[in-house]
C-alpha positions as a Python dict, from the first residue, in 0.01 Angstrom:
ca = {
    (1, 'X'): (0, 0, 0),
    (2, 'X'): (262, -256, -97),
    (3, 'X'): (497, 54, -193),
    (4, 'X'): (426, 299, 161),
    (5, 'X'): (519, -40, 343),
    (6, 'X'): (865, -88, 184),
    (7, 'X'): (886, 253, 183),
    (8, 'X'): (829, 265, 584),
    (9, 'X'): (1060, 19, 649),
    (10, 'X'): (1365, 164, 480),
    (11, 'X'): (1254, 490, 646),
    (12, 'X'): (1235, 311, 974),
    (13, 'X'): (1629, 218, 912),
    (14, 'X'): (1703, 513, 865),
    (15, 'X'): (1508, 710, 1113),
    (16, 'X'): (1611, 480, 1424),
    (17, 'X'): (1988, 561, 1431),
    (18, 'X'): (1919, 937, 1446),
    (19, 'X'): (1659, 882, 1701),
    (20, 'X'): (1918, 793, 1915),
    (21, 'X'): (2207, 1009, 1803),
    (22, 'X'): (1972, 1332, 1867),
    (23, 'X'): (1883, 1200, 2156),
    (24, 'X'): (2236, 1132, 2284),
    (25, 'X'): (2389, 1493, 2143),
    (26, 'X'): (2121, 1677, 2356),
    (27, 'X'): (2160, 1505, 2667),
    (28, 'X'): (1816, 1350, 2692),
    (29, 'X'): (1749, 1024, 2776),
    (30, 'X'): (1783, 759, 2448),
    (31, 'X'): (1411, 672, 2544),
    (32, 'X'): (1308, 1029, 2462),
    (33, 'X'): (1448, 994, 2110),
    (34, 'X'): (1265, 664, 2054),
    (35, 'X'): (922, 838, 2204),
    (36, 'X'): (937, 1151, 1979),
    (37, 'X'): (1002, 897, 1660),
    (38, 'X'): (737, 708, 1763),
    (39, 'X'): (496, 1003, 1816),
    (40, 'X'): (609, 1152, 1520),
    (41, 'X'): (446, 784, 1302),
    (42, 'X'): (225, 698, 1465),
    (43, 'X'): (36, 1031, 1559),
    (44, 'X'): (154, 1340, 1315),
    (45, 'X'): (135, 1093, 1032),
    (46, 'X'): (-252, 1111, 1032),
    (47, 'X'): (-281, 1493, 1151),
    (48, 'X'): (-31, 1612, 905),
    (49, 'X'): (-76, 1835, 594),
    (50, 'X'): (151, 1660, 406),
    (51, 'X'): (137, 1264, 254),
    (52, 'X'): (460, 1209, 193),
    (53, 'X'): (647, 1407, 472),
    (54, 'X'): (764, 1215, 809),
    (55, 'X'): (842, 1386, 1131),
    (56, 'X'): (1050, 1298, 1441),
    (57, 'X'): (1345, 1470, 1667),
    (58, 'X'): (1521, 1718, 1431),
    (59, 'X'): (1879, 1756, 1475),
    (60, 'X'): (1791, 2143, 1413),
    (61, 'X'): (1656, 2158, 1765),
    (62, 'X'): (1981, 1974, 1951),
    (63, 'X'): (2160, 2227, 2049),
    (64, 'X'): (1826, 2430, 2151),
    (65, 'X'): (1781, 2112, 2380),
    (66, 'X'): (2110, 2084, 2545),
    (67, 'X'): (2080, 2435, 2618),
    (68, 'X'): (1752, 2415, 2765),
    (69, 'X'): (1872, 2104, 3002),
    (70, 'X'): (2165, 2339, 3088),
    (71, 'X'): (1929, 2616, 3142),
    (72, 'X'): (1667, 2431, 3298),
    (73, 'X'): (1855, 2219, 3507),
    (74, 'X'): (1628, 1889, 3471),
    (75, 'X'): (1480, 1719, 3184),
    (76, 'X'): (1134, 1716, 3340),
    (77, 'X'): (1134, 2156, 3292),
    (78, 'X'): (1265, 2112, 2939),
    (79, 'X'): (952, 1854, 2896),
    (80, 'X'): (738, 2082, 3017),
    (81, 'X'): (867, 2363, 2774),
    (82, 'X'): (847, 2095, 2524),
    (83, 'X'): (449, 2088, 2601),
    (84, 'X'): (409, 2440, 2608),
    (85, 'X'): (570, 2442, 2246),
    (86, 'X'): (300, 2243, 2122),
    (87, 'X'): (46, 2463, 2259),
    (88, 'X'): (209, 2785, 2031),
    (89, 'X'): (227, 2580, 1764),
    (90, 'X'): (-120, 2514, 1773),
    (91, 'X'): (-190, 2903, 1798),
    (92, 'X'): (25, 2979, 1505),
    (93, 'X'): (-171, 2725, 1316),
    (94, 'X'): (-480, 2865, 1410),
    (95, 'X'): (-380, 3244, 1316),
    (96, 'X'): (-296, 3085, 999),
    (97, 'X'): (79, 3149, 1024),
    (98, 'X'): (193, 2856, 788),
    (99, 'X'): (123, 3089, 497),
    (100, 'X'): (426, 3258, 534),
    (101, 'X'): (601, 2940, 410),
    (102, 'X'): (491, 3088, 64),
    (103, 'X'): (746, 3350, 100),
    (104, 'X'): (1043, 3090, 77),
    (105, 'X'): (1186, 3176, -264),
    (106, 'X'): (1209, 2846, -486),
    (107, 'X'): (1593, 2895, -569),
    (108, 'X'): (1635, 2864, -152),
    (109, 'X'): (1461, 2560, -128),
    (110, 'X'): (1630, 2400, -388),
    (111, 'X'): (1983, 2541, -267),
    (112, 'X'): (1842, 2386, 71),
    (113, 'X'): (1770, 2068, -56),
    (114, 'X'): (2096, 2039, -243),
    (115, 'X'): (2330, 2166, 11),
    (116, 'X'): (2130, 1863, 273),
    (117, 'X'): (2239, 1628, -7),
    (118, 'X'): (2613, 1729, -35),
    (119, 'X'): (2604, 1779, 369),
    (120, 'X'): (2487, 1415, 417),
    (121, 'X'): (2742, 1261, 185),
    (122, 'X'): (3033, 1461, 370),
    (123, 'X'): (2888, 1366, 718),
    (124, 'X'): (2874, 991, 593),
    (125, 'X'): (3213, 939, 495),
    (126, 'X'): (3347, 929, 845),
    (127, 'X'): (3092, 699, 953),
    (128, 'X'): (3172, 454, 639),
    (129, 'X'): (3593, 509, 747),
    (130, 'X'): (3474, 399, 1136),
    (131, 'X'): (3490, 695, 1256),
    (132, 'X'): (3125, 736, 1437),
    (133, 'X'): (3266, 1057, 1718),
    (134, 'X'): (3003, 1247, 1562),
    (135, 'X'): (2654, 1134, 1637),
    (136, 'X'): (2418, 1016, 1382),
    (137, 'X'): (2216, 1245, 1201),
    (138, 'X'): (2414, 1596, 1238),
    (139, 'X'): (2371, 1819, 948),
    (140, 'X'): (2567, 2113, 1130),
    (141, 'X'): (2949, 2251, 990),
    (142, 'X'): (3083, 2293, 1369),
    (143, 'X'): (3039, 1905, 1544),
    (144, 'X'): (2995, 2047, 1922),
    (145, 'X'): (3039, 1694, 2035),
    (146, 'X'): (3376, 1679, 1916),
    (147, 'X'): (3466, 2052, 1894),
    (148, 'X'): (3524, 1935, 1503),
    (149, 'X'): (3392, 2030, 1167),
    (150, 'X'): (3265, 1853, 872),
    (151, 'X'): (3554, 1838, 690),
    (152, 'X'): (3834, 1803, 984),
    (153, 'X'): (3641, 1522, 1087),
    (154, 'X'): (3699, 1366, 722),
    (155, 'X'): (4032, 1410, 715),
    (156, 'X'): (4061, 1229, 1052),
    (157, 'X'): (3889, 949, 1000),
    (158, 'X'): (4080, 878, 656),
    (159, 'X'): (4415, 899, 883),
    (160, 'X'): (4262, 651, 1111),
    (161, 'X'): (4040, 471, 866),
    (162, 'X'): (3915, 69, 970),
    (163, 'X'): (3925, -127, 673),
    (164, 'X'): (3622, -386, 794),
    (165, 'X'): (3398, -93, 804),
    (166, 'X'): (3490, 56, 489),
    (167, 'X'): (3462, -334, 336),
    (168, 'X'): (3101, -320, 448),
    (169, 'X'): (3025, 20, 354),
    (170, 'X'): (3165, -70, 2),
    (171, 'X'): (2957, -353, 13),
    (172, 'X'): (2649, -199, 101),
    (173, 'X'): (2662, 60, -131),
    (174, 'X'): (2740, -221, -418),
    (175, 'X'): (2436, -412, -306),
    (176, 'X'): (2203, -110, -334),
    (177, 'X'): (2371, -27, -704),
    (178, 'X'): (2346, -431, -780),
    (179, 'X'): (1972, -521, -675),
    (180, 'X'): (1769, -317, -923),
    (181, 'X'): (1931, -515, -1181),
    (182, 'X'): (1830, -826, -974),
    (183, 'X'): (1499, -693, -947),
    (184, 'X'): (1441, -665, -1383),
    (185, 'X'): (1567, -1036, -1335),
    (186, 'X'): (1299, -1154, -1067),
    (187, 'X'): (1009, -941, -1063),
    (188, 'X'): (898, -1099, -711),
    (189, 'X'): (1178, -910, -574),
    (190, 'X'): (1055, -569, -650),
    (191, 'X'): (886, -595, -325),
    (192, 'X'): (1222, -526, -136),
    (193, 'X'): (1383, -250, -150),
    (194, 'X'): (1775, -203, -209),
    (195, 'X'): (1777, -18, 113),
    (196, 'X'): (1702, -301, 294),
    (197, 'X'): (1898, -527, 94),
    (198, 'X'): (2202, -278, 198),
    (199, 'X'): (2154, -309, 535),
    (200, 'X'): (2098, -655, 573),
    (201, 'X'): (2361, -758, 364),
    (202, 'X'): (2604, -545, 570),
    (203, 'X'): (2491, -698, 865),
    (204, 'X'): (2557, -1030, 741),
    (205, 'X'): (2875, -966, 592),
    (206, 'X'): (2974, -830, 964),
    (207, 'X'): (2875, -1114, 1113),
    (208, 'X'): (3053, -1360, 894),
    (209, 'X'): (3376, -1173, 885),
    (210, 'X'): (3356, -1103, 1274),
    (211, 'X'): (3305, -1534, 1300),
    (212, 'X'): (3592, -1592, 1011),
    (213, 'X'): (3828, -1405, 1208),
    (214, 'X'): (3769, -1162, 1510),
    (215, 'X'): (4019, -880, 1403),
    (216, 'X'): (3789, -859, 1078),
    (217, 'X'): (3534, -808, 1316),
    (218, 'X'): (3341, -496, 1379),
    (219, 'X'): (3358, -315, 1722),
    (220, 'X'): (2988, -237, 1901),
    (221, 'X'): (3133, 134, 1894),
    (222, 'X'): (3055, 132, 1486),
    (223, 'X'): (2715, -13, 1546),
    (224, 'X'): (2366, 95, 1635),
    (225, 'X'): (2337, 132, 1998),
    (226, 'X'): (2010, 68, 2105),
    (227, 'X'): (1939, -11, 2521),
    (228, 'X'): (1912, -404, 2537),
    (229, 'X'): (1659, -448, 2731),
    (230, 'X'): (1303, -577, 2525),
    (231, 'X'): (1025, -407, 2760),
    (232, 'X'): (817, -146, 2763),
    (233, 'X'): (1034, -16, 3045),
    (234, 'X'): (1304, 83, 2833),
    (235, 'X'): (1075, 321, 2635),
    (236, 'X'): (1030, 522, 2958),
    (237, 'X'): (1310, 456, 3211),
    (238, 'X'): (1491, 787, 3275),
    (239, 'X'): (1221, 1013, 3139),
    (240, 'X'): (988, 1236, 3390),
    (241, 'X'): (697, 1391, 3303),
    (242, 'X'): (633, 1746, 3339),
    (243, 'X'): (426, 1902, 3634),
    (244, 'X'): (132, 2121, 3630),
    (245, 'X'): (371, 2364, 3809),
    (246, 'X'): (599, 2434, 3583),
    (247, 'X'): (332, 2591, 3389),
    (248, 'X'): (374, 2917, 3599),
    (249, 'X'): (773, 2917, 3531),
    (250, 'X'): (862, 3210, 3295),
    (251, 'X'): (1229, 3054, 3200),
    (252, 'X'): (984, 2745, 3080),
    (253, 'X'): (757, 2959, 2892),
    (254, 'X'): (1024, 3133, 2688),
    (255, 'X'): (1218, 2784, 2607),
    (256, 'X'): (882, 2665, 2466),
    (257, 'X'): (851, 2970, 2315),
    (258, 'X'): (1206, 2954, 2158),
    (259, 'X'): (1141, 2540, 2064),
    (260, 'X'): (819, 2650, 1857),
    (261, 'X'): (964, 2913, 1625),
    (262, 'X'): (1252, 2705, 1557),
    (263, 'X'): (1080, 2391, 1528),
    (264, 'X'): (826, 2571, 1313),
    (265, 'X'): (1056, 2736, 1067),
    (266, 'X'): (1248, 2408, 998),
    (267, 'X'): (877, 2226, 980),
    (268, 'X'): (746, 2482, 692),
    (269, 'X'): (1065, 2481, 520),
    (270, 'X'): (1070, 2047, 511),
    (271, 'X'): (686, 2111, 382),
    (272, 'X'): (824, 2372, 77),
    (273, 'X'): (1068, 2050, 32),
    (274, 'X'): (907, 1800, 26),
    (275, 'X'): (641, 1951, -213),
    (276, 'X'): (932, 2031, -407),
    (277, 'X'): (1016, 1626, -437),
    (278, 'X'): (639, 1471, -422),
    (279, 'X'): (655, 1289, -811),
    (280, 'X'): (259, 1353, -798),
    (281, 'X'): (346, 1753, -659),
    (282, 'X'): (114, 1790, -421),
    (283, 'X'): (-3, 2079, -203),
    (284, 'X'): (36, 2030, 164),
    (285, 'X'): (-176, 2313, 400),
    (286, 'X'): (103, 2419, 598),
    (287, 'X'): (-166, 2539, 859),
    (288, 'X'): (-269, 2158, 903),
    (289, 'X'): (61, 2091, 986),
    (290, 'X'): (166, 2326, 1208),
    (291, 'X'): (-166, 2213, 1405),
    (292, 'X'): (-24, 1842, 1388),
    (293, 'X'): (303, 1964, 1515),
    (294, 'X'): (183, 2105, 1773),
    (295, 'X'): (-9, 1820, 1903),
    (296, 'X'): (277, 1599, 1855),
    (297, 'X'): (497, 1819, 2104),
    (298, 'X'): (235, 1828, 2398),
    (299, 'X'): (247, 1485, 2395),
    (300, 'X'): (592, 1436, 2335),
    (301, 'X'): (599, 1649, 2621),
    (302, 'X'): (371, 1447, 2818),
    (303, 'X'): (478, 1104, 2741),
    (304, 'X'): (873, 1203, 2781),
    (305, 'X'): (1011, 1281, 2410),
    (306, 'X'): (1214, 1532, 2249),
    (307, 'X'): (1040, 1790, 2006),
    (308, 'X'): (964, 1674, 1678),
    (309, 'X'): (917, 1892, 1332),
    (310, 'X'): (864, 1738, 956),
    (311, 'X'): (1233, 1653, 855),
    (312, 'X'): (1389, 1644, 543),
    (313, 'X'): (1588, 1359, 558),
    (314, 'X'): (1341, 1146, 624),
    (315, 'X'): (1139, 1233, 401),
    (316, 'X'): (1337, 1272, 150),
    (317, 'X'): (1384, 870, 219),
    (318, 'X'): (1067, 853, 234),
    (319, 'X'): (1002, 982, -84),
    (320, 'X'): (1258, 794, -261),
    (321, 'X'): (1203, 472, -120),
    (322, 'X'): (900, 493, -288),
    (323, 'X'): (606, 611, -57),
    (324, 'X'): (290, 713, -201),
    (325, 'X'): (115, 822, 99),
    (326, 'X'): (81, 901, 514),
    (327, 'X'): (79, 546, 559),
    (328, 'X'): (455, 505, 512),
    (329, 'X'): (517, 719, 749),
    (330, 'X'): (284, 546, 987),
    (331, 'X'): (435, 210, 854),
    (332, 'X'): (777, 384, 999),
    (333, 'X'): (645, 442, 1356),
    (334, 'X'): (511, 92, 1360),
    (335, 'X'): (846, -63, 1306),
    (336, 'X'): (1013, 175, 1527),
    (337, 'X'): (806, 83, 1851),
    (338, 'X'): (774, -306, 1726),
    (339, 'X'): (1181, -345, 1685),
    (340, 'X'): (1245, -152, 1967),
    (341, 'X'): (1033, -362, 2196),
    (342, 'X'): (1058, -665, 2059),
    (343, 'X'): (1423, -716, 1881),
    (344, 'X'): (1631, -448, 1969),
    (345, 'X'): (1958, -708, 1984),
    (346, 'X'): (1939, -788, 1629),
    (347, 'X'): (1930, -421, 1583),
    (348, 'X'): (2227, -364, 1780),
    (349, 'X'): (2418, -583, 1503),
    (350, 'X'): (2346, -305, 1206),
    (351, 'X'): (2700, -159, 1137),
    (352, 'X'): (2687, 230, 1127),
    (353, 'X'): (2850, 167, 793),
    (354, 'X'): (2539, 34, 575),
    (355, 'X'): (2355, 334, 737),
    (356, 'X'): (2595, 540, 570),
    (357, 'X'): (2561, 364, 241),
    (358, 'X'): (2172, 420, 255),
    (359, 'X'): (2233, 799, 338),
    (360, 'X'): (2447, 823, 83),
    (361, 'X'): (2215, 741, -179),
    (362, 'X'): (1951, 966, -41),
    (363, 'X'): (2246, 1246, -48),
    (364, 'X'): (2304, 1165, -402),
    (365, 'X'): (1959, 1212, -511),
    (366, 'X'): (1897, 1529, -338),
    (367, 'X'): (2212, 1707, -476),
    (368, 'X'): (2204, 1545, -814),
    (369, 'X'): (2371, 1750, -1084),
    (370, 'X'): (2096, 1826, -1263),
    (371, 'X'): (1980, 2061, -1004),
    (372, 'X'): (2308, 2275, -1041),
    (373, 'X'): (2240, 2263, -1416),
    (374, 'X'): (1926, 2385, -1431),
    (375, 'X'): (1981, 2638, -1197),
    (376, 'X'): (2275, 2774, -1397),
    (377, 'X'): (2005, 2788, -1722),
    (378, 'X'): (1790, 2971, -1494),
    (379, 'X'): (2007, 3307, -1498),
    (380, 'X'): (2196, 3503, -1244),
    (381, 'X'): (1887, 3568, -1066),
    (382, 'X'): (1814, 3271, -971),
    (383, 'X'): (2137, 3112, -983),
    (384, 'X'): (2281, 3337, -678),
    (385, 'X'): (2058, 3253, -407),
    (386, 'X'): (2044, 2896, -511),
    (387, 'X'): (2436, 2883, -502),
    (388, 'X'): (2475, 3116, -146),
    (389, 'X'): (2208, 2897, 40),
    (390, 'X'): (2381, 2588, -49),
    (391, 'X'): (2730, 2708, 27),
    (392, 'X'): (2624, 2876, 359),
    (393, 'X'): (2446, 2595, 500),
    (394, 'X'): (2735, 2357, 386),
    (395, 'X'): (2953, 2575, 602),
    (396, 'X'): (2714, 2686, 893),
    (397, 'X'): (2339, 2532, 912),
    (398, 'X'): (2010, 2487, 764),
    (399, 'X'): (1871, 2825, 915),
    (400, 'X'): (2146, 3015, 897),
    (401, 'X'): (2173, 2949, 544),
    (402, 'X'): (1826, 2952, 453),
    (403, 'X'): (1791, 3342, 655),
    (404, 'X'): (2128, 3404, 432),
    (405, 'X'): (1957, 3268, 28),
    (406, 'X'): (1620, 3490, 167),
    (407, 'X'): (1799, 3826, 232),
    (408, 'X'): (1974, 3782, -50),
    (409, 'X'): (1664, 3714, -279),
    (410, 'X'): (1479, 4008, -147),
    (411, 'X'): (1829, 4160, -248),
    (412, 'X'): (1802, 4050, -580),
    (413, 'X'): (1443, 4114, -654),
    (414, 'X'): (1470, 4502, -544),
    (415, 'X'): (1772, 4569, -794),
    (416, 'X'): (1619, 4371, -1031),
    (417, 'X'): (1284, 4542, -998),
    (418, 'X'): (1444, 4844, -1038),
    (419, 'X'): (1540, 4786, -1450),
    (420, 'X'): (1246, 4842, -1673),
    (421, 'X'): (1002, 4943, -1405),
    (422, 'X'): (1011, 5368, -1482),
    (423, 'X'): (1061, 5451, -1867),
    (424, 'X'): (1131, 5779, -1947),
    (425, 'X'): (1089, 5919, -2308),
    (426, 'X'): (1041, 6339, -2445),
    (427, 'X'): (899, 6484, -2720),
    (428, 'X'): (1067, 6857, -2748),
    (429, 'X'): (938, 6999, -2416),
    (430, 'X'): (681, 6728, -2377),
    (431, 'X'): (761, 6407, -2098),
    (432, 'X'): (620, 6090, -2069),
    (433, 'X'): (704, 5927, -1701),
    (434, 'X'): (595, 5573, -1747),
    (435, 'X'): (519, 5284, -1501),
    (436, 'X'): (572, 4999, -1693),
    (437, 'X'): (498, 4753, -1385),
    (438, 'X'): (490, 4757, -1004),
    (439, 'X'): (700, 5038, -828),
    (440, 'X'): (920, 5044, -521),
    (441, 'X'): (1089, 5192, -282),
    (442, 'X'): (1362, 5023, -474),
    (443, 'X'): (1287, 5258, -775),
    (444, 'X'): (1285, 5625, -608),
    (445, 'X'): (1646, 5686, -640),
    (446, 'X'): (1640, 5685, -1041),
    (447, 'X'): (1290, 5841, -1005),
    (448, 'X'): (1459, 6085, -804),
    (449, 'X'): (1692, 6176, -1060),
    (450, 'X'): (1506, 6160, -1357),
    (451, 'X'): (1249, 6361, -1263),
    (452, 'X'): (1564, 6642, -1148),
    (453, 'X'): (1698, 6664, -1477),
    (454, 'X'): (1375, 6744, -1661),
    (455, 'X'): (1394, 7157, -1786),
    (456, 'X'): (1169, 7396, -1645),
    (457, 'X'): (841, 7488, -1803),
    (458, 'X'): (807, 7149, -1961),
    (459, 'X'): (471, 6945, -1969),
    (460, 'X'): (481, 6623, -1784),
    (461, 'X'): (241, 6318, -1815),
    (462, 'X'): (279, 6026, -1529),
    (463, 'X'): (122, 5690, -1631),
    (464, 'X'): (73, 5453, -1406),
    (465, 'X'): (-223, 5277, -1604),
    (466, 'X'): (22, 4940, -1636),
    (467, 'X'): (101, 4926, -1274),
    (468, 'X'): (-116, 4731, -1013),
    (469, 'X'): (97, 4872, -717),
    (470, 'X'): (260, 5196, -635),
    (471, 'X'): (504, 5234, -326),
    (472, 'X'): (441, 5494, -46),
    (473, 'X'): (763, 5645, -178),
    (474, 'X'): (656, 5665, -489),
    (475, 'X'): (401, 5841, -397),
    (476, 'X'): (624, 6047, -193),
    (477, 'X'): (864, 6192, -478),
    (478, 'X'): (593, 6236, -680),
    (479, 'X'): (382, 6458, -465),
    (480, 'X'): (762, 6617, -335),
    (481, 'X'): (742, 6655, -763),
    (482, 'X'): (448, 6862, -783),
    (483, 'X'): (529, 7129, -515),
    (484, 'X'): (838, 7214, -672),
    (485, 'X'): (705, 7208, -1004),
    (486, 'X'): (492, 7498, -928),
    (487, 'X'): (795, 7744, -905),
    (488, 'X'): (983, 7584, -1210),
    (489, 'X'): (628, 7628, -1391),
    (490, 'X'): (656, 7262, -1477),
    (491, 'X'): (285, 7111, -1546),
    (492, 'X'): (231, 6780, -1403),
    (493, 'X'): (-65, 6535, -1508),
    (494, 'X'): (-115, 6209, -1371),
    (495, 'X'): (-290, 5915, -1532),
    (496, 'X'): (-377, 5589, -1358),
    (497, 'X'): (-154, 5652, -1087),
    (498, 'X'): (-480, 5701, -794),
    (499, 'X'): (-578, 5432, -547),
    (500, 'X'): (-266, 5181, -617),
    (501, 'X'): (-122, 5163, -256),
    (502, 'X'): (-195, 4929, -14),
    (503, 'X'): (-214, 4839, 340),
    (504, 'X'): (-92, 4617, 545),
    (505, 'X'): (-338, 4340, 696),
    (506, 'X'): (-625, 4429, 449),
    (507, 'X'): (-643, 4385, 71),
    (508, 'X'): (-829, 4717, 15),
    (509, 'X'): (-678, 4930, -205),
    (510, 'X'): (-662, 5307, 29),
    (511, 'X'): (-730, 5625, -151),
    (512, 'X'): (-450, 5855, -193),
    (513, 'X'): (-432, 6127, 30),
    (514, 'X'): (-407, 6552, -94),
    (515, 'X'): (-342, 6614, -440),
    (516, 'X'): (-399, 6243, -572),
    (517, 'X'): (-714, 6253, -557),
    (518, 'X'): (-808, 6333, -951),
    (519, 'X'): (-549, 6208, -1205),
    (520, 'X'): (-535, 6483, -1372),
    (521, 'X'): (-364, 6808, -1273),
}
């Protein structure tokens, strides 16, 4: 318990900055940020499928936002889309759609994972040079906010660089290196993590150098932003909540249509991550938490919040801050609505800059040079998709890049399918035509051709007895085969290649059709 409360807290930290950036990029409210955060602790924590991952407004969905508010024209339509989100969720979690998370190839997720690690170092560094034009929280190349990209953004904020913000972001980042050490010293510190140390400590060091001398002083432009005032009211001034009658609106339908496969897709893929991380590697039921996504958005879209999916970089913090189970992610939505309510002026005091230092450990970890190792042992086959998702999401964003490492797996498993699969030995006039292990559609071109270049009147034997699966187009050529064999007086006999094709949306096995019938020939 001790561990999934420090672990909340630093996740807490981190989670209330992009809260409010996402909020602010979209053009909600900063309440509706806050709300979906909170929702996202203190509700999908318990309903989710996962005990380590954390969920809240995903900076995935921003631009689907801003366009919906554009699209929509008010934020109480886009609510109401947000609702109806949460209502397809819950269907695809009923029809069992979270099982196609399965079919995200292992090299993908760990080029995803990777390229979020390099992505949140390089969208750090102008936030640790006070440079903060790009809100908090953006994993995309192209900033829309400032019509910038990642790394034109770097280069202008080392031009215009403010050396009290880089002191504390130095300083930060030394605490956090410094305080394990501390920790061997004083056991009775282990309790604290160096997160916290990192930001505190920055926020001191602010302080002091702001009352030592006020041009050492940081500017409330490089510091967290939260509304001042301490009420409940804050939590839900400028939000509306969505009417019955925008239930009948067919532009609201689609946009909560639109918000649910997006939000869905970047909630399975954060559940294949965070799997991927979990020190104990546990199996979440992605069906469980599409269901608990879903019931987070309808009442996001009730109480006034953004939509919420399972995020990575939270959880990743999450993870390495320690947690050990749901509770830390509960422990995060606690904090959230406590500081929010209750001190949200000491909050306004974190510098932007010890944010950056936490983030940068948690981009550090997740792109650690092992990974790239390992994945170089691995082969070419692994080594290419891993390498294309992490460059194409570096340069573009998560989805895009994941869609690009998936195509280009499939790519790589139908050429590589094709070597080894079809054998072909003779004997004098005698062939052997051997399936060696599952056949393709990726395989009938050197089927093709093979099979064209044996003489007439030769015997032919087809075994299939090593296979488990045989393509339709297999099937196909071979049947294509047989009719022309009969004027080339080729004889054909076929061995274990019945009954190995199947169909779609059943795991029956279907009898082949005509002359497949008997094995023999």
């Amino acid at each position: 318990m001790k561990q999934d409360l420090s672990a909340g807290i630093v996740v807490f930290v981190v989670a209330l900055p992009l809260c409010l950036g996402i909020a602010l990029a979209s053009g909600a409210p900063l309440a509706s940020g806050l709300i979906a955060g909170v929702v996202g602790g203190l509700l999908v924590a318990w309903l989710s499928g996962s005990e380590l991952s954390v969920s809240g407004p995903a900076a995935g969905l921003t631009m689907v936002v801003a366009g919906a508010i554009a699209q929509l024209g008010t934020f109480e339509r886009v609510l109401g889309a947000i609702f109806l989100s949460g209502v397809f969720q819950l269907i695809f979690g009923f029809i069992q759609s979270g099982s196609l998370s399965g079919f995200f190839p292992n090299a993908v997720i760990k080029g995803m994972l990777a390229a979020i690690g390099i992505v949140i170092i390089l969208k750090q560094i102008p936030h640790a040079l006070g440079r903060d034009t790009d809100y908090e929280g953006d994993l995309s190349f192209w900033q829309f906010t400032d019509k910038e990209n990642t790394f034109t953004e770097i280069v202008h904020s080392i031009a215009s660089f403010s050396p009290p913000v880089l002191f504390v972001a130095v300083t930060s980042l030394a605490l956090m290196l410094l305080w394990p050490r501390i920790q061997k010293l004083s056991p009775t510190m282990n309790f604290v993590p160096p997160s916290i140390v990192a930001v505190v400590g920055g926020t001191v060091i602010s302080q002091v150098m702001g009352g030592i001398n006020s041009a050492w002083g940081i500017s409330a432009e490089h510091l967290v932003r939260l509304p001042s005032q301490d009420t409940l009211q804050m939590l839900f001034s400028g939000t509306a909540l969505p009417g019955l009658s925008l239930l009948t609106d067919a532009k609201v339908w689609t946009m909560g249509l639109t918000i649910a496969l997006i939000g869905s897709i970047e909630t399975l893929l954060c559940l294949e991550a965070t799997d991927r991380l979990d020190p104990k590697r546990r199996t979440s039921d992605p069906n469980r938490e599409l269901l608990a996504q879903g019931v987070g958005n309808m009442v996001c879209g009730i109480l006034g919040g953004l939509p919420i999916t399972s995020v990575v970089v939270r959880s990743s913090a999450n993870i390495y801050a320690g947690a050990q189970t749901r509770w830390a992610c509960f422990f995060h939505g606690v904090f959230l609505l406590g500081a929010v309510l209750l001190f949200p002026r000491f909050l306004n005091l974190i510098p932007l800059a010890s944010l950056a230092a936490v983030l940068f450990a948690v981009g550090y970890k997740l792109a650690d040079v092992k990974i790239f190792k390992d994945m170089t042992r691995r082969g070419m086959d692994q080594l290419l998709p891993f390498a294309v998702t992490c460059i194409t999401i570096v340069f573009s964003d998560i989805l895009t890049g994941v869609a690009v490492g998936v195509f280009l797996s499939l790519i790589v498993i139908a050429l590589t399918s094709h070597f080894g699969a079809i054998t072909i030995v003779n004997e004098s006039n005698d062939y052997l035509v051997r399936f060696s292990k599952d056949v393709s559609f990726a395989n009938k071109i050197f089927l093709r051709k093979s099979l064209a270049k044996i003489p007439n009147g030769a015997h032919v034997t087809v075994d299939g007895t090593r296979t488990m699966f045989i393509d339709n187009d297999i099937y196909d050529i071979l049947q294509d085969f047989r009719g022309s064999a009969i004027h080339r007086k080729i004889t054909v006999q076929l061995r274990g290649v019945r009954g190995k094709r199947f169909g779609m949306g059943n795991r029956r096995r279907i009898r082949s059709r005509g002359t497949f019938k008997t094995d023999v020939a």
